[in-house]
Amino acid sequence: MRCPSLSSPTMTEGQSERTIQVLEHMLRACVIDFGGHWDKFLPLLKDAQDKVKSIQAKLLAAQSRQKKYAGHKIRDMTFQTGENALLKVSPMIGVMRFGKKYKLSPQYIGPFKVLECVGPVAYISALPPSLSGVHPVFHVSMLKRYHCDGDYIIKWDSIVLDKDL
């Protein structure tokens, strides 16, 4: 049975070269810092390299754990062209929207028709002329699927845009 690194040298060649390069840098620093007695400090270099490998393994485990935590609440939402969606309105402190303070103002306005999918998570919506100051491309997190049976939806006619938006 052959060693995997010997059967396909292209797979491990870059990794070996990088390891040799790191060891050379460490030895050069050791020779410069400790002069003629650098051979006494070789166990410290070996220990440092082992710690780096351990830290890298623990970082990979922590990254995968954080990815799992972050991905737990993500909804996979896609919209089809022509489908209706509600647009999320972010509440801002001190801003009057729809004649109400920010805590009582509606979270979503619409419905608006989805015209086109721009990327994996961005959509172009058909906005009315009164919202001409708003860019029509929205991230999927700003959209909510519209269900036709809602009296709780506030119409976009009552939106007044500020000049500083």
Coordinates of C-alpha atoms in Angstrom, one line a residue:
M1 CA 0.0 0.0 0.0
R2 CA 1.4 3.4 -1.0
C3 CA 1.4 6.5 1.2
P4 CA -1.3 9.0 0.0
S5 CA 1.2 11.8 -0.1
L6 CA 3.4 9.8 -2.5
S7 CA 0.6 8.7 -4.8
S8 CA -0.6 12.3 -5.3
P9 CA 2.2 14.7 -4.7
T10 CA 0.2 17.7 -5.8
M11 CA -2.3 17.4 -2.9
T12 CA 0.3 17.8 -0.2
E13 CA 3.1 19.7 -2.0
G14 CA 1.8 23.2 -1.1
Q15 CA 1.1 22.2 2.5
S16 CA 4.7 20.8 2.9
E17 CA 6.2 23.9 1.4
R18 CA 4.2 26.1 3.7
T19 CA 5.3 24.1 6.8
I20 CA 8.9 24.2 5.8
Q21 CA 8.6 28.0 5.2
V22 CA 7.1 28.5 8.7
L23 CA 9.9 26.4 10.3
E24 CA 12.6 28.4 8.4
H25 CA 11.1 31.7 9.7
M26 CA 11.0 30.3 13.3
L27 CA 14.6 29.1 13.1
R28 CA 15.8 32.4 11.6
A29 CA 14.1 34.3 14.4
C30 CA 15.6 31.9 17.0
V31 CA 19.2 32.3 15.6
I32 CA 18.9 36.1 15.5
D33 CA 17.5 36.3 19.1
F34 CA 19.6 33.7 20.8
G35 CA 22.8 33.9 18.8
G36 CA 25.1 30.8 19.2
H37 CA 22.9 29.1 21.7
W38 CA 19.8 28.6 19.5
D39 CA 20.0 24.8 19.7
K40 CA 18.9 24.9 23.3
F41 CA 15.6 26.5 22.3
L42 CA 14.6 23.9 19.7
P43 CA 12.2 22.2 22.2
L44 CA 10.5 25.6 22.7
L45 CA 10.0 25.9 18.9
K46 CA 8.5 22.4 18.8
D47 CA 6.2 23.2 21.7
A48 CA 5.1 26.5 19.9
Q49 CA 4.4 24.6 16.7
D50 CA 2.3 22.0 18.6
K51 CA 0.3 24.7 20.3
V52 CA -0.4 26.4 16.9
K53 CA -1.8 23.1 15.6
S54 CA -3.9 22.7 18.7
I55 CA -5.2 26.2 18.4
Q56 CA -6.0 25.8 14.8
A57 CA -8.0 22.7 15.5
K58 CA -9.9 24.4 18.3
L59 CA -10.6 27.4 16.1
L60 CA -12.1 25.2 13.4
A61 CA -14.3 23.5 16.0
A62 CA -15.4 26.9 17.4
Q63 CA -16.2 28.2 13.9
S64 CA -18.3 25.2 13.1
R65 CA -20.2 25.6 16.4
Q66 CA -20.8 29.3 15.8
K67 CA -22.0 28.5 12.3
K68 CA -24.5 26.1 13.6
Y69 CA -25.8 28.6 16.2
A70 CA -26.1 31.4 13.6
G71 CA -27.7 29.1 11.0
H72 CA -30.3 27.9 13.5
K73 CA -32.6 31.0 13.1
I74 CA -32.0 31.6 9.4
R75 CA -35.1 31.1 7.3
D76 CA -34.7 29.9 3.7
M77 CA -36.9 32.4 2.0
T78 CA -37.3 32.7 -1.8
F79 CA -39.8 34.7 -3.8
Q80 CA -41.1 34.1 -7.4
T81 CA -41.4 36.8 -10.0
G82 CA -44.9 38.4 -9.7
E83 CA -45.4 37.2 -6.1
N84 CA -46.5 39.8 -3.5
A85 CA -44.4 40.7 -0.5
L86 CA -44.5 43.1 2.4
L87 CA -41.6 45.5 3.0
K88 CA -40.1 45.8 6.5
V89 CA -40.0 49.4 7.8
S90 CA -37.2 49.8 10.4
P91 CA -38.4 51.8 13.4
M92 CA -36.3 54.9 14.1
I93 CA -36.4 56.7 17.4
G94 CA -38.2 60.1 17.2
V95 CA -39.5 59.6 13.7
M96 CA -43.2 59.9 13.1
R97 CA -44.4 57.3 10.5
F98 CA -48.0 56.9 9.6
G99 CA -49.0 59.5 12.2
K100 CA -47.7 57.3 15.1
K101 CA -44.5 57.2 17.2
Y102 CA -41.8 54.7 16.3
K103 CA -43.0 52.0 18.8
L104 CA -46.6 52.0 17.4
S105 CA -45.8 52.4 13.8
P106 CA -46.3 49.4 11.5
Q107 CA -43.5 47.0 10.9
Y108 CA -44.4 46.1 7.4
I109 CA -46.0 48.1 4.5
G110 CA -47.3 46.9 1.2
P111 CA -48.0 44.6 -0.5
F112 CA -45.6 45.2 -3.4
K113 CA -45.0 42.9 -6.4
V114 CA -41.6 41.2 -6.7
L115 CA -40.3 42.0 -10.2
E116 CA -37.0 40.2 -10.4
C117 CA -34.4 38.2 -8.4
V118 CA -31.1 40.1 -8.6
G119 CA -29.0 37.6 -6.7
P120 CA -29.4 34.7 -4.3
V121 CA -30.8 37.0 -1.5
A122 CA -31.8 40.3 -3.3
Y123 CA -35.0 41.2 -5.0
I124 CA -36.3 44.1 -7.0
S125 CA -39.8 45.3 -6.0
A126 CA -42.3 47.4 -7.8
L127 CA -42.6 50.5 -5.6
P128 CA -45.2 53.2 -6.1
P129 CA -44.3 56.8 -7.2
S130 CA -44.6 58.1 -3.7
L131 CA -41.7 55.9 -2.7
S132 CA -39.5 57.0 -5.6
G133 CA -36.8 58.1 -3.2
V134 CA -36.3 54.5 -2.0
H135 CA -34.0 52.1 -3.9
P136 CA -36.1 49.2 -5.2
V137 CA -33.6 46.4 -4.4
F138 CA -34.2 44.7 -1.0
H139 CA -32.5 41.9 0.9
V140 CA -34.7 38.9 1.5
S141 CA -34.6 39.7 5.3
M142 CA -36.4 43.0 4.5
L143 CA -39.3 41.1 2.8
K144 CA -42.1 39.0 4.2
R145 CA -44.5 36.8 2.3
Y146 CA -47.9 38.4 1.8
H147 CA -51.0 36.5 2.6
C148 CA -54.1 37.9 1.0
D149 CA -56.5 37.9 3.9
G150 CA -55.1 40.7 6.0
D151 CA -56.9 43.9 7.3
Y152 CA -53.8 44.6 9.4
I153 CA -51.8 45.8 6.4
I154 CA -51.3 49.6 6.2
K155 CA -51.4 51.0 2.7
W156 CA -48.4 52.8 1.3
D157 CA -50.4 55.9 0.4
S158 CA -49.8 57.3 3.9
I159 CA -46.0 57.3 3.6
V160 CA -44.3 60.6 3.7
L161 CA -40.5 60.5 2.9
D162 CA -38.1 62.9 4.6
K163 CA -35.6 64.8 2.5
D164 CA -32.7 63.3 4.5
L165 CA -33.5 59.7 3.7

